[in-house]
PDB file of N, CA and C in Angstrom:
ATOM      1  N   MET A   5     127.598  96.783 129.310  1.00 84.00           N
ATOM      2  CA  MET A   5     126.604  97.719 128.825  1.00 84.00           C
ATOM      3  C   MET A   5     125.275  97.011 128.543  1.00 84.00           C
ATOM      4  N   LYS A   6     125.336  95.785 127.951  1.00 88.00           N
ATOM      5  CA  LYS A   6     124.100  95.065 127.659  1.00 88.00           C
ATOM      6  C   LYS A   6     123.329  94.759 128.938  1.00 88.00           C
ATOM      7  N   LEU A   7     124.051  94.444 130.003  1.00 90.00           N
ATOM      8  CA  LEU A   7     123.404  94.158 131.283  1.00 90.00           C
ATOM      9  C   LEU A   7     122.689  95.402 131.801  1.00 90.00           C
ATOM     10  N   ASN A   8     123.327  96.562 131.694  1.00 92.00           N
ATOM     11  CA  ASN A   8     122.709  97.813 132.131  1.00 92.00           C
ATOM     12  C   ASN A   8     121.425  98.086 131.364  1.00 92.00           C
ATOM     13  N   ILE A   9     121.468  97.894 130.058  1.00 94.00           N
ATOM     14  CA  ILE A   9     120.287  98.119 129.221  1.00 94.00           C
ATOM     15  C   ILE A   9     119.185  97.141 129.602  1.00 94.00           C
ATOM     16  N   SER A  10     119.555  95.899 129.818  1.00 94.00           N
ATOM     17  CA  SER A  10     118.578  94.882 130.196  1.00 94.00           C
ATOM     18  C   SER A  10     117.925  95.218 131.535  1.00 94.00           C
ATOM     19  N   LEU A  11     118.722  95.610 132.512  1.00 95.00           N
ATOM     20  CA  LEU A  11     118.185  95.969 133.826  1.00 95.00           C
ATOM     21  C   LEU A  11     117.295  97.207 133.743  1.00 95.00           C
ATOM     22  N   PHE A  12     117.722  98.187 132.968  1.00 96.00           N
ATOM     23  CA  PHE A  12     116.937  99.408 132.798  1.00 96.00           C
ATOM     24  C   PHE A  12     115.617  99.105 132.095  1.00 96.00           C
ATOM     25  N   SER A  13     115.665  98.268 131.072  1.00 96.00           N
ATOM     26  CA  SER A  13     114.449  97.876 130.346  1.00 96.00           C
ATOM     27  C   SER A  13     113.471  97.172 131.272  1.00 96.00           C
ATOM     28  N   LYS A  14     113.984  96.294 132.116  1.00 96.00           N
ATOM     29  CA  LYS A  14     113.139  95.568 133.070  1.00 96.00           C
ATOM     30  C   LYS A  14     112.496  96.542 134.050  1.00 96.00           C
ATOM     31  N   ALA A  15     113.255  97.506 134.531  1.00 96.00           N
ATOM     32  CA  ALA A  15     112.725  98.488 135.478  1.00 96.00           C
ATOM     33  C   ALA A  15     111.628  99.335 134.831  1.00 96.00           C
ATOM     34  N   ILE A  16     111.832  99.725 133.592  1.00 97.00           N
ATOM     35  CA  ILE A  16     110.816 100.506 132.875  1.00 97.00           C
ATOM     36  C   ILE A  16     109.553  99.679 132.693  1.00 97.00           C
ATOM     37  N   ALA A  17     109.707  98.434 132.266  1.00 96.00           N
ATOM     38  CA  ALA A  17     108.550  97.559 132.051  1.00 96.00           C
ATOM     39  C   ALA A  17     107.764  97.372 133.347  1.00 96.00           C
ATOM     40  N   GLU A  18     108.461  97.165 134.454  1.00 97.00           N
ATOM     41  CA  GLU A  18     107.787  96.990 135.741  1.00 97.00           C
ATOM     42  C   GLU A  18     107.059  98.261 136.159  1.00 97.00           C
ATOM     43  N   SER A  19     107.657  99.406 135.893  1.00 96.00           N
ATOM     44  CA  SER A  19     107.024 100.681 136.226  1.00 96.00           C
ATOM     45  C   SER A  19     105.749 100.891 135.409  1.00 96.00           C
ATOM     46  N   ILE A  20     105.819 100.588 134.136  1.00 94.00           N
ATOM     47  CA  ILE A  20     104.644 100.724 133.269  1.00 94.00           C
ATOM     48  C   ILE A  20     103.554  99.761 133.709  1.00 94.00           C
ATOM     49  N   GLU A  21     103.931  98.529 133.989  1.00 93.00           N
ATOM     50  CA  GLU A  21     102.960  97.529 134.432  1.00 93.00           C
ATOM     51  C   GLU A  21     102.267  97.981 135.718  1.00 93.00           C
ATOM     52  N   TRP A  22     103.032  98.520 136.668  1.00 94.00           N
ATOM     53  CA  TRP A  22     102.458  98.994 137.923  1.00 94.00           C
ATOM     54  C   TRP A  22     101.467 100.121 137.664  1.00 94.00           C
ATOM     55  N   LYS A  23     101.852 101.064 136.805  1.00 92.00           N
ATOM     56  CA  LYS A  23     100.960 102.185 136.500  1.00 92.00           C
ATOM     57  C   LYS A  23      99.680 101.703 135.822  1.00 92.00           C
ATOM     58  N   MET A  24      99.799 100.703 134.938  1.00 90.00           N
ATOM     59  CA  MET A  24      98.618 100.168 134.265  1.00 90.00           C
ATOM     60  C   MET A  24      97.691  99.468 135.257  1.00 90.00           C
ATOM     61  N   GLU A  25      98.257  98.717 136.178  1.00 90.00           N
ATOM     62  CA  GLU A  25      97.455  97.998 137.170  1.00 90.00           C
ATOM     63  C   GLU A  25      96.743  98.953 138.122  1.00 90.00           C
ATOM     64  N   ASN A  26      97.311 100.127 138.345  1.00 92.00           N
ATOM     65  CA  ASN A  26      96.748 101.096 139.287  1.00 92.00           C
ATOM     66  C   ASN A  26      96.050 102.254 138.582  1.00 92.00           C
ATOM     67  N   SER A  27      95.652 102.041 137.357  1.00 93.00           N
ATOM     68  CA  SER A  27      94.995 103.069 136.560  1.00 93.00           C
ATOM     69  C   SER A  27      93.503 102.770 136.452  1.00 93.00           C
ATOM     70  N   ASP A  28      92.717 103.805 136.227  1.00 93.00           N
ATOM     71  CA  ASP A  28      91.282 103.633 136.007  1.00 93.00           C
ATOM     72  C   ASP A  28      90.967 103.253 134.567  1.00 93.00           C
ATOM     73  N   ILE A  29      91.944 103.296 133.700  1.00 90.00           N
ATOM     74  CA  ILE A  29      91.745 102.964 132.292  1.00 90.00           C
ATOM     75  C   ILE A  29      91.628 101.451 132.150  1.00 90.00           C
ATOM     76  N   ASP A  30      90.648 100.996 131.385  1.00 89.00           N
ATOM     77  CA  ASP A  30      90.445  99.563 131.154  1.00 89.00           C
ATOM     78  C   ASP A  30      91.273  99.142 129.936  1.00 89.00           C
ATOM     79  N   PHE A  31      92.548  98.824 130.181  1.00 85.00           N
ATOM     80  CA  PHE A  31      93.456  98.470 129.091  1.00 85.00           C
ATOM     81  C   PHE A  31      93.042  97.171 128.410  1.00 85.00           C
ATOM     82  N   GLU A  32      92.491  96.237 129.173  1.00 83.00           N
ATOM     83  CA  GLU A  32      92.062  94.966 128.588  1.00 83.00           C
ATOM     84  C   GLU A  32      90.963  95.200 127.553  1.00 83.00           C
ATOM     85  N   GLU A  33      90.034  96.080 127.870  1.00 87.00           N
ATOM     86  CA  GLU A  33      88.968  96.402 126.920  1.00 87.00           C
ATOM     87  C   GLU A  33      89.551  97.060 125.669  1.00 87.00           C
ATOM     88  N   MET A  34      90.526  97.952 125.867  1.00 82.00           N
ATOM     89  CA  MET A  34      91.156  98.618 124.720  1.00 82.00           C
ATOM     90  C   MET A  34      91.829  97.602 123.806  1.00 82.00           C
ATOM     91  N   VAL A  35      92.560  96.673 124.384  1.00 81.00           N
ATOM     92  CA  VAL A  35      93.274  95.666 123.601  1.00 81.00           C
ATOM     93  C   VAL A  35      92.293  94.751 122.897  1.00 81.00           C
ATOM     94  N   ASN A  36      91.271  94.305 123.606  1.00 85.00           N
ATOM     95  CA  ASN A  36      90.294  93.409 122.993  1.00 85.00           C
ATOM     96  C   ASN A  36      89.568  94.078 121.838  1.00 85.00           C
ATOM     97  N   THR A  37      89.248  95.338 121.974  1.00 91.00           N
ATOM     98  CA  THR A  37      88.581  96.062 120.901  1.00 91.00           C
ATOM     99  C   THR A  37      89.481  96.129 119.676  1.00 91.00           C
ATOM    100  N   GLU A  38      90.739  96.454 119.866  1.00 91.00           N
ATOM    101  CA  GLU A  38      91.696  96.519 118.754  1.00 91.00           C
ATOM    102  C   GLU A  38      91.879  95.142 118.127  1.00 91.00           C
ATOM    103  N   ALA A  39      91.965  94.118 118.954  1.00 92.00           N
ATOM    104  CA  ALA A  39      92.151  92.758 118.441  1.00 92.00           C
ATOM    105  C   ALA A  39      90.965  92.328 117.588  1.00 92.00           C
ATOM    106  N   VAL A  40      89.766  92.649 118.019  1.00 92.00           N
ATOM    107  CA  VAL A  40      88.576  92.280 117.245  1.00 92.00           C
ATOM    108  C   VAL A  40      88.565  93.012 115.911  1.00 92.00           C
ATOM    109  N   ARG A  41      88.959  94.271 115.906  1.00 92.00           N
ATOM    110  CA  ARG A  41      89.045  95.038 114.647  1.00 92.00           C
ATOM    111  C   ARG A  41      90.032  94.390 113.681  1.00 92.00           C
ATOM    112  N   ILE A  42      91.181  93.991 114.198  1.00 95.00           N
ATOM    113  CA  ILE A  42      92.203  93.353 113.364  1.00 95.00           C
ATOM    114  C   ILE A  42      91.685  92.028 112.817  1.00 95.00           C
ATOM    115  N   LEU A  43      91.051  91.239 113.670  1.00 95.00           N
ATOM    116  CA  LEU A  43      90.503  89.956 113.214  1.00 95.00           C
ATOM    117  C   LEU A  43      89.439  90.152 112.140  1.00 95.00           C
ATOM    118  N   ASN A  44      88.612  91.169 112.267  1.00 94.00           N
ATOM    119  CA  ASN A  44      87.611  91.446 111.239  1.00 94.00           C
ATOM    120  C   ASN A  44      88.256  91.823 109.915  1.00 94.00           C
ATOM    121  N   GLU A  45      89.319  92.616 109.968  1.00 96.00           N
ATOM    122  CA  GLU A  45      90.037  92.970 108.738  1.00 96.00           C
ATOM    123  C   GLU A  45      90.623  91.724 108.078  1.00 96.00           C
ATOM    124  N   ILE A  46      91.223  90.857 108.883  1.00 97.00           N
ATOM    125  CA  ILE A  46      91.816  89.628 108.344  1.00 97.00           C
ATOM    126  C   ILE A  46      90.726  88.716 107.791  1.00 97.00           C
ATOM    127  N   HIS A  47      89.605  88.644 108.467  1.00 97.00           N
ATOM    128  CA  HIS A  47      88.486  87.826 107.978  1.00 97.00           C
ATOM    129  C   HIS A  47      88.030  88.306 106.598  1.00 97.00           C
ATOM    130  N   ASP A  48      87.917  89.621 106.430  1.00 97.00           N
ATOM    131  CA  ASP A  48      87.518  90.171 105.127  1.00 97.00           C
ATOM    132  C   ASP A  48      88.523  89.808 104.044  1.00 97.00           C
ATOM    133  N   ILE A  49      89.803  89.830 104.378  1.00 98.00           N
ATOM    134  CA  ILE A  49      90.847  89.464 103.409  1.00 98.00           C
ATOM    135  C   ILE A  49      90.717  87.994 103.031  1.00 98.00           C
ATOM    136  N   LEU A  50      90.533  87.135 104.018  1.00 97.00           N
ATOM    137  CA  LEU A  50      90.410  85.697 103.753  1.00 97.00           C
ATOM    138  C   LEU A  50      89.140  85.367 102.977  1.00 97.00           C
ATOM    139  N   ASP A  51      88.141  86.211 103.100  1.00 97.00           N
ATOM    140  CA  ASP A  51      86.865  85.993 102.416  1.00 97.00           C
ATOM    141  C   ASP A  51      86.915  86.414 100.941  1.00 97.00           C
ATOM    142  N   ASN A  52      87.989  87.081 100.531  1.00 95.00           N
ATOM    143  CA  ASN A  52      88.141  87.537  99.145  1.00 95.00           C
ATOM    144  C   ASN A  52      88.560  86.359  98.270  1.00 95.00           C
ATOM    145  N   LYS A  53      87.622  85.826  97.529  1.00 93.00           N
ATOM    146  CA  LYS A  53      87.883  84.647  96.689  1.00 93.00           C
ATOM    147  C   LYS A  53      88.723  84.986  95.452  1.00 93.00           C
ATOM    148  N   GLY A  54      88.819  86.265  95.106  1.00 95.00           N
ATOM    149  CA  GLY A  54      89.551  86.653  93.908  1.00 95.00           C
ATOM    150  C   GLY A  54      91.055  86.791  94.095  1.00 95.00           C
ATOM    151  N   ALA A  55      91.523  86.767  95.320  1.00 94.00           N
ATOM    152  CA  ALA A  55      92.949  86.967  95.587  1.00 94.00           C
ATOM    153  C   ALA A  55      93.677  85.632  95.628  1.00 94.00           C
ATOM    154  N   ASP A  56      94.900  85.621  95.071  1.00 95.00           N
ATOM    155  CA  ASP A  56      95.710  84.403  95.173  1.00 95.00           C
ATOM    156  C   ASP A  56      96.369  84.350  96.553  1.00 95.00           C
ATOM    157  N   ASP A  57      97.046  83.248  96.843  1.00 93.00           N
ATOM    158  CA  ASP A  57      97.633  83.055  98.177  1.00 93.00           C
ATOM    159  C   ASP A  57      98.645  84.142  98.526  1.00 93.00           C
ATOM    160  N   PHE A  58      99.508  84.491  97.567  1.00 92.00           N
ATOM    161  CA  PHE A  58     100.530  85.503  97.840  1.00 92.00           C
ATOM    162  C   PHE A  58      99.875  86.835  98.189  1.00 92.00           C
ATOM    163  N   GLU A  59      98.892  87.239  97.403  1.00 94.00           N
ATOM    164  CA  GLU A  59      98.201  88.503  97.647  1.00 94.00           C
ATOM    165  C   GLU A  59      97.481  88.481  99.002  1.00 94.00           C
ATOM    166  N   THR A  60      96.891  87.345  99.342  1.00 95.00           N
ATOM    167  CA  THR A  60      96.198  87.207 100.624  1.00 95.00           C
ATOM    168  C   THR A  60      97.166  87.388 101.787  1.00 95.00           C
ATOM    169  N   VAL A  61      98.298  86.706 101.722  1.00 92.00           N
ATOM    170  CA  VAL A  61      99.297  86.830 102.795  1.00 92.00           C
ATOM    171  C   VAL A  61      99.829  88.257 102.855  1.00 92.00           C
ATOM    172  N   GLU A  62     100.112  88.849 101.711  1.00 92.00           N
ATOM    173  CA  GLU A  62     100.608  90.230 101.658  1.00 92.00           C
ATOM    174  C   GLU A  62      99.609  91.182 102.315  1.00 92.00           C
ATOM    175  N   ASN A  63      98.335  91.013 102.025  1.00 94.00           N
ATOM    176  CA  ASN A  63      97.314  91.882 102.610  1.00 94.00           C
ATOM    177  C   ASN A  63      97.190  91.688 104.118  1.00 94.00           C
ATOM    178  N   ILE A  64      97.346  90.465 104.585  1.00 95.00           N
ATOM    179  CA  ILE A  64      97.311  90.209 106.028  1.00 95.00           C
ATOM    180  C   ILE A  64      98.519  90.851 106.707  1.00 95.00           C
ATOM    181  N   VAL A  65      99.680  90.740 106.093  1.00 92.00           N
ATOM    182  CA  VAL A  65     100.882  91.380 106.643  1.00 92.00           C
ATOM    183  C   VAL A  65     100.681  92.892 106.708  1.00 92.00           C
ATOM    184  N   ARG A  66     100.047  93.463 105.706  1.00 93.00           N
ATOM    185  CA  ARG A  66      99.773  94.915 105.711  1.00 93.00           C
ATOM    186  C   ARG A  66      98.856  95.304 106.871  1.00 93.00           C
ATOM    187  N   VAL A  67      97.892  94.452 107.190  1.00 95.00           N
ATOM    188  CA  VAL A  67      97.023  94.722 108.345  1.00 95.00           C
ATOM    189  C   VAL A  67      97.864  94.747 109.619  1.00 95.00           C
ATOM    190  N   PHE A  68      98.740  93.761 109.772  1.00 93.00           N
ATOM    191  CA  PHE A  68      99.629  93.735 110.938  1.00 93.00           C
ATOM    192  C   PHE A  68     100.440  95.027 111.016  1.00 93.00           C
ATOM    193  N   GLU A  69     101.060  95.404 109.911  1.00 92.00           N
ATOM    194  CA  GLU A  69     101.906  96.595 109.889  1.00 92.00           C
ATOM    195  C   GLU A  69     101.101  97.858 110.163  1.00 92.00           C
ATOM    196  N   LYS A  70      99.891  97.939 109.628  1.00 94.00           N
ATOM    197  CA  LYS A  70      99.025  99.103 109.835  1.00 94.00           C
ATOM    198  C   LYS A  70      98.735  99.308 111.318  1.00 94.00           C
ATOM    199  N   HIS A  71      98.667  98.222 112.045  1.00 93.00           N
ATOM    200  CA  HIS A  71      98.368  98.297 113.474  1.00 93.00           C
ATOM    201  C   HIS A  71      99.628  98.242 114.337  1.00 93.00           C
ATOM    202  N   GLY A  72     100.794  98.408 113.718  1.00 91.00           N
ATOM    203  CA  GLY A  72     102.047  98.449 114.464  1.00 91.00           C
ATOM    204  C   GLY A  72     102.518  97.102 114.963  1.00 91.00           C
ATOM    205  N   LEU A  73     102.064  96.018 114.317  1.00 91.00           N
ATOM    206  CA  LEU A  73     102.462  94.667 114.707  1.00 91.00           C
ATOM    207  C   LEU A  73     103.488  94.125 113.726  1.00 91.00           C
ATOM    208  N   ASP A  74     104.333  93.235 114.197  1.00 85.00           N
ATOM    209  CA  ASP A  74     105.363  92.628 113.360  1.00 85.00           C
ATOM    210  C   ASP A  74     104.741  91.533 112.510  1.00 85.00           C
ATOM    211  N   GLY A  75     104.914  91.634 111.196  1.00 74.00           N
ATOM    212  CA  GLY A  75     104.385  90.625 110.287  1.00 74.00           C
ATOM    213  C   GLY A  75     105.274  89.406 110.158  1.00 74.00           C
ATOM    214  N   GLY A  76     106.407  89.405 110.802  1.00 74.00           N
ATOM    215  CA  GLY A  76     107.319  88.264 110.743  1.00 74.00           C
ATOM    216  C   GLY A  76     108.326  88.395 109.617  1.00 74.00           C
ATOM    217  N   LEU A  77     109.414  87.677 109.736  1.00 71.00           N
ATOM    218  CA  LEU A  77     110.498  87.761 108.758  1.00 71.00           C
ATOM    219  C   LEU A  77     110.282  86.882 107.538  1.00 71.00           C
ATOM    220  N   CYS A  78     109.461  85.850 107.646  1.00 66.00           N
ATOM    221  CA  CYS A  78     109.324  84.928 106.516  1.00 66.00           C
ATOM    222  C   CYS A  78     108.675  85.602 105.317  1.00 66.00           C
ATOM    223  N   HIS A  79     108.051  86.764 105.523  1.00 61.00           N
ATOM    224  CA  HIS A  79     107.413  87.474 104.420  1.00 61.00           C
ATOM    225  C   HIS A  79     108.138  88.776 104.105  1.00 61.00           C
ATOM    226  N   ASP A  80     109.310  88.977 104.682  1.00 59.00           N
ATOM    227  CA  ASP A  80     110.083  90.199 104.484  1.00 59.00           C
ATOM    228  C   ASP A  80     111.037  89.998 103.318  1.00 59.00           C
ATOM    229  N   PHE A  81     110.650  90.533 102.155  1.00 57.00           N
ATOM    230  CA  PHE A  81     111.468  90.357 100.956  1.00 57.00           C
ATOM    231  C   PHE A  81     112.397  91.537 100.713  1.00 57.00           C
ATOM    232  N   GLY A  82     112.433  92.491 101.627  1.00 55.00           N
ATOM    233  CA  GLY A  82     113.220  93.698 101.428  1.00 55.00           C
ATOM    234  C   GLY A  82     114.544  93.591 101.953  1.00 55.00           C
TER     235      GLY A  82
END
């Protein structure tokens, strides 16, 4: 069953990649714009001199989560 899921996942990924390559949408521009927004948010957090290290890391993880990105397990206390 795991092999079937793996093969199906690969086929879906290849199909999506093909559609993206043959689309008029500029996905690279979309990603770069989002990345710059995220970096600006993180820069503002790092520029906050009043926050301690824990609060700074917590706020950065929240930015990741807000944008649907994985903040990593080392900060997952739940």
